[in-house]
Amino acid sequence: MSEEGLHSVPNGDYPLIDADPHFNRVVRYFRASDIGIWAAVTASAPVLVGLMDYNKYTQLSRGVQDTIKAFIYASRQRRSMFGPAPSLFLGAVGGFLIAYQRSSYRFLGYSENAREQAKDIEELSQRAKAGLPIYGESALTPELQKVAASYSRLAVFKFSIFPLFNFVNHPYHGVDTSKYYK
């Protein structure tokens, strides 16, 4: 299928694996470091909210004794806009988005991706040998597949504005698929 009309992917320092990877593929290719960053961001969110609450009730410029009194007052108040549960949720969502973005950058060739290249060749070559469509089947028409690809292709660069994932199987991935049939 022609990729005419779709955004071209800027060249990275490493080989391009997939210009628009499916959501499930990106999550399956998470590394331990991605999961570690996800966990660290999740765990740090309540700590950061606690520090902001502490800062709200203390004025460090007042001196040591007043700071200690204010800290005791703050610990007794336990008033927070975000308690531990909402801040954990926000941390988990933010950590997932960071991990997803890191994994997507490896697909696009912006960070080291040797492990993902080997896994990609193995996985998609097996699909090709089995006679299955390499990138899966879709119930959408080819026109709608191209529209979906145009929306999600470089969406990973705009995660801070609007997180958008690719949930559509389509043939527009910016790579030569003949390597999977060898």
mmCIF file of C-alpha atoms in Angstrom:
data_model
loop_
_atom_site.group_PDB
_atom_site.id
_atom_site.type_symbol
_atom_site.label_atom_id
_atom_site.label_comp_id
_atom_site.label_asym_id
_atom_site.label_seq_id
_atom_site.Cartn_x
_atom_site.Cartn_y
_atom_site.Cartn_z
ATOM 1 C CA MET A 1 0.000 0.000 0.000
ATOM 2 C CA SER A 2 1.139 3.486 -0.757
ATOM 3 C CA GLU A 3 2.138 5.699 2.139
ATOM 4 C CA GLU A 4 1.560 8.815 0.082
ATOM 5 C CA GLY A 5 -0.006 11.603 2.120
ATOM 6 C CA LEU A 6 1.292 10.350 5.473
ATOM 7 C CA HIS A 7 3.837 12.217 7.574
ATOM 8 C CA SER A 8 7.400 11.077 7.018
ATOM 9 C CA VAL A 9 9.308 9.971 10.086
ATOM 10 C CA PRO A 10 12.476 11.957 10.779
ATOM 11 C CA ASN A 11 15.604 9.805 10.725
ATOM 12 C CA GLY A 12 16.938 8.671 14.073
ATOM 13 C CA ASP A 13 20.386 7.422 15.026
ATOM 14 C CA TYR A 14 19.245 3.782 14.897
ATOM 15 C CA PRO A 15 17.257 1.759 12.331
ATOM 16 C CA LEU A 16 13.520 2.360 12.068
ATOM 17 C CA ILE A 17 11.513 -0.638 13.264
ATOM 18 C CA ASP A 18 7.976 0.691 12.928
ATOM 19 C CA ALA A 19 6.774 4.225 12.215
ATOM 20 C CA ASP A 20 3.355 3.605 13.797
ATOM 21 C CA PRO A 21 3.470 0.630 16.173
ATOM 22 C CA HIS A 22 0.266 -0.832 17.591
ATOM 23 C CA PHE A 23 -0.420 -0.136 21.283
ATOM 24 C CA ASN A 24 -0.092 -3.816 22.253
ATOM 25 C CA ARG A 25 3.275 -4.118 20.517
ATOM 26 C CA VAL A 26 4.701 -1.074 22.267
ATOM 27 C CA VAL A 27 3.615 -2.403 25.673
ATOM 28 C CA ARG A 28 4.892 -5.928 24.906
ATOM 29 C CA TYR A 29 8.310 -4.494 24.037
ATOM 30 C CA PHE A 30 8.697 -2.618 27.351
ATOM 31 C CA ARG A 31 12.125 -3.143 28.894
ATOM 32 C CA ALA A 32 12.830 -3.560 32.601
ATOM 33 C CA SER A 33 14.112 0.029 32.642
ATOM 34 C CA ASP A 34 10.755 1.251 31.302
ATOM 35 C CA ILE A 35 8.887 -0.601 34.023
ATOM 36 C CA GLY A 36 11.368 0.728 36.595
ATOM 37 C CA ILE A 37 10.752 4.315 35.494
ATOM 38 C CA TRP A 38 7.013 3.676 35.588
ATOM 39 C CA ALA A 39 7.321 2.375 39.174
ATOM 40 C CA ALA A 40 9.598 5.248 40.237
ATOM 41 C CA VAL A 41 7.230 7.911 38.899
ATOM 42 C CA THR A 42 4.269 6.153 40.521
ATOM 43 C CA ALA A 43 6.021 5.939 43.887
ATOM 44 C CA SER A 44 7.354 9.486 43.776
ATOM 45 C CA ALA A 45 3.981 11.146 43.145
ATOM 46 C CA PRO A 46 2.646 10.853 46.733
ATOM 47 C CA VAL A 47 6.032 11.961 48.063
ATOM 48 C CA LEU A 48 5.967 15.061 45.868
ATOM 49 C CA VAL A 49 2.402 15.854 46.929
ATOM 50 C CA GLY A 50 3.467 15.467 50.557
ATOM 51 C CA LEU A 51 6.384 17.830 50.011
ATOM 52 C CA MET A 52 4.075 20.363 48.416
ATOM 53 C CA ASP A 53 1.724 20.099 51.409
ATOM 54 C CA TYR A 54 4.664 20.527 53.758
ATOM 55 C CA ASN A 55 5.769 23.597 51.825
ATOM 56 C CA LYS A 56 2.225 24.965 51.980
ATOM 57 C CA TYR A 57 2.222 24.999 55.780
ATOM 58 C CA THR A 58 5.827 25.988 56.391
ATOM 59 C CA GLN A 59 7.762 29.104 55.670
ATOM 60 C CA LEU A 60 11.429 28.200 55.620
ATOM 61 C CA SER A 61 12.439 31.820 55.989
ATOM 62 C CA ARG A 62 10.888 32.038 59.492
ATOM 63 C CA GLY A 63 13.712 30.235 61.227
ATOM 64 C CA VAL A 64 14.357 26.761 62.574
ATOM 65 C CA GLN A 65 11.979 26.803 65.568
ATOM 66 C CA ASP A 66 9.068 28.170 63.581
ATOM 67 C CA THR A 67 9.787 25.662 60.809
ATOM 68 C CA ILE A 68 9.643 22.774 63.288
ATOM 69 C CA LYS A 69 6.387 24.109 64.744
ATOM 70 C CA ALA A 70 4.944 24.512 61.267
ATOM 71 C CA PHE A 71 6.006 20.970 60.315
ATOM 72 C CA ILE A 72 4.223 19.585 63.398
ATOM 73 C CA TYR A 73 1.172 21.692 62.546
ATOM 74 C CA ALA A 74 1.243 20.451 58.948
ATOM 75 C CA SER A 75 1.496 16.821 60.011
ATOM 76 C CA ARG A 76 -1.560 17.267 62.256
ATOM 77 C CA GLN A 77 -3.611 19.051 59.596
ATOM 78 C CA ARG A 78 -3.499 16.269 56.997
ATOM 79 C CA ARG A 79 -5.329 18.519 54.592
ATOM 80 C CA SER A 80 -4.429 17.891 51.040
ATOM 81 C CA MET A 81 -6.097 18.439 47.756
ATOM 82 C CA PHE A 82 -4.700 15.077 46.689
ATOM 83 C CA GLY A 83 -4.470 12.217 49.134
ATOM 84 C CA PRO A 84 -2.317 9.159 48.547
ATOM 85 C CA ALA A 85 -4.793 7.363 46.251
ATOM 86 C CA PRO A 86 -5.331 10.136 43.665
ATOM 87 C CA SER A 87 -1.653 11.028 43.616
ATOM 88 C CA LEU A 88 -0.747 7.346 43.144
ATOM 89 C CA PHE A 89 -3.205 7.174 40.238
ATOM 90 C CA LEU A 90 -1.792 10.306 38.606
ATOM 91 C CA GLY A 91 1.737 8.987 39.144
ATOM 92 C CA ALA A 92 0.827 5.647 37.566
ATOM 93 C CA VAL A 93 -0.693 7.335 34.515
ATOM 94 C CA GLY A 94 2.263 9.690 34.129
ATOM 95 C CA GLY A 95 4.749 6.848 34.610
ATOM 96 C CA PHE A 96 2.967 4.735 32.002
ATOM 97 C CA LEU A 97 3.065 7.579 29.480
ATOM 98 C CA ILE A 98 6.805 8.048 30.045
ATOM 99 C CA ALA A 99 7.452 4.299 29.673
ATOM 100 C CA TYR A 100 5.288 4.152 26.537
ATOM 101 C CA GLN A 101 7.124 7.106 25.023
ATOM 102 C CA ARG A 102 10.530 5.544 25.730
ATOM 103 C CA SER A 103 9.457 2.290 24.087
ATOM 104 C CA SER A 104 8.024 4.177 21.089
ATOM 105 C CA TYR A 105 11.297 6.059 20.643
ATOM 106 C CA ARG A 106 13.055 2.708 20.244
ATOM 107 C CA PHE A 107 10.569 1.721 17.515
ATOM 108 C CA LEU A 108 11.261 5.009 15.729
ATOM 109 C CA GLY A 109 15.034 4.588 16.025
ATOM 110 C CA TYR A 110 15.662 7.501 18.391
ATOM 111 C CA SER A 111 17.290 5.332 21.049
ATOM 112 C CA GLU A 112 19.209 2.049 21.064
ATOM 113 C CA ASN A 113 16.938 -0.695 19.724
ATOM 114 C CA ALA A 114 18.984 -3.856 18.988
ATOM 115 C CA ARG A 115 16.819 -5.993 21.269
ATOM 116 C CA GLU A 116 13.628 -4.703 19.645
ATOM 117 C CA GLN A 117 15.007 -5.280 16.124
ATOM 118 C CA ALA A 118 15.694 -8.953 16.874
ATOM 119 C CA LYS A 119 12.308 -9.409 18.524
ATOM 120 C CA ASP A 120 10.559 -7.664 15.616
ATOM 121 C CA ILE A 121 12.237 -9.845 12.968
ATOM 122 C CA GLU A 122 11.434 -13.008 14.916
ATOM 123 C CA GLU A 123 7.806 -12.114 15.641
ATOM 124 C CA LEU A 124 6.821 -10.817 12.210
ATOM 125 C CA SER A 125 8.759 -13.490 10.300
ATOM 126 C CA GLN A 126 6.736 -16.135 12.150
ATOM 127 C CA ARG A 127 3.522 -14.373 11.130
ATOM 128 C CA ALA A 128 4.702 -14.220 7.501
ATOM 129 C CA LYS A 129 5.637 -17.930 7.466
ATOM 130 C CA ALA A 130 2.231 -18.812 8.922
ATOM 131 C CA GLY A 131 0.555 -16.892 6.079
ATOM 132 C CA LEU A 132 -0.981 -14.296 8.391
ATOM 133 C CA PRO A 133 -1.025 -10.572 7.631
ATOM 134 C CA ILE A 134 2.168 -9.150 9.123
ATOM 135 C CA TYR A 135 0.521 -6.306 11.015
ATOM 136 C CA GLY A 136 -2.782 -8.062 11.719
ATOM 137 C CA GLU A 137 -6.226 -7.872 10.203
ATOM 138 C CA SER A 138 -8.511 -4.872 10.412
ATOM 139 C CA ALA A 139 -12.259 -4.497 9.970
ATOM 140 C CA LEU A 140 -11.775 -0.942 8.678
ATOM 141 C CA THR A 141 -11.705 0.046 5.012
ATOM 142 C CA PRO A 142 -8.292 0.948 3.563
ATOM 143 C CA GLU A 143 -9.251 4.638 3.541
ATOM 144 C CA LEU A 144 -10.101 4.616 7.248
ATOM 145 C CA GLN A 145 -6.908 2.676 7.997
ATOM 146 C CA LYS A 146 -4.929 5.428 6.285
ATOM 147 C CA VAL A 147 -6.785 8.103 8.278
ATOM 148 C CA ALA A 148 -6.056 6.248 11.528
ATOM 149 C CA ALA A 149 -2.389 5.936 10.540
ATOM 150 C CA SER A 150 -2.157 9.639 9.757
ATOM 151 C CA TYR A 151 -3.533 10.545 13.198
ATOM 152 C CA SER A 152 -1.367 8.217 15.245
ATOM 153 C CA ARG A 153 1.882 8.136 13.283
ATOM 154 C CA LEU A 154 3.860 10.842 15.104
ATOM 155 C CA ALA A 155 1.516 11.216 18.083
ATOM 156 C CA VAL A 156 4.230 10.035 20.474
ATOM 157 C CA PHE A 157 5.910 13.437 20.094
ATOM 158 C CA LYS A 158 2.750 15.196 21.305
ATOM 159 C CA PHE A 159 2.109 13.149 24.455
ATOM 160 C CA SER A 160 2.381 16.178 26.720
ATOM 161 C CA ILE A 161 -0.513 17.828 24.867
ATOM 162 C CA PHE A 162 -2.762 14.894 23.992
ATOM 163 C CA PRO A 163 -1.803 11.219 24.426
ATOM 164 C CA LEU A 164 -2.977 9.294 21.363
ATOM 165 C CA PHE A 165 -2.308 5.609 20.778
ATOM 166 C CA ASN A 166 -2.556 3.393 17.702
ATOM 167 C CA PHE A 167 -5.279 0.770 18.215
ATOM 168 C CA VAL A 168 -5.804 0.065 14.497
ATOM 169 C CA ASN A 169 -4.091 -2.664 12.491
ATOM 170 C CA HIS A 170 -3.018 -1.161 9.171
ATOM 171 C CA PRO A 171 -0.248 -1.653 6.567
ATOM 172 C CA TYR A 172 1.249 1.858 6.883
ATOM 173 C CA HIS A 173 4.342 1.355 9.024
ATOM 174 C CA GLY A 174 7.105 2.998 6.992
ATOM 175 C CA VAL A 175 9.283 -0.111 6.590
ATOM 176 C CA ASP A 176 9.953 -2.585 3.808
ATOM 177 C CA THR A 177 8.115 -5.782 4.740
ATOM 178 C CA SER A 178 10.065 -8.021 2.336
ATOM 179 C CA LYS A 179 12.638 -8.696 5.078
ATOM 180 C CA TYR A 180 10.038 -10.709 6.997
ATOM 181 C CA TYR A 181 9.476 -13.133 4.109
ATOM 182 C CA LYS A 182 13.128 -14.230 3.810
#
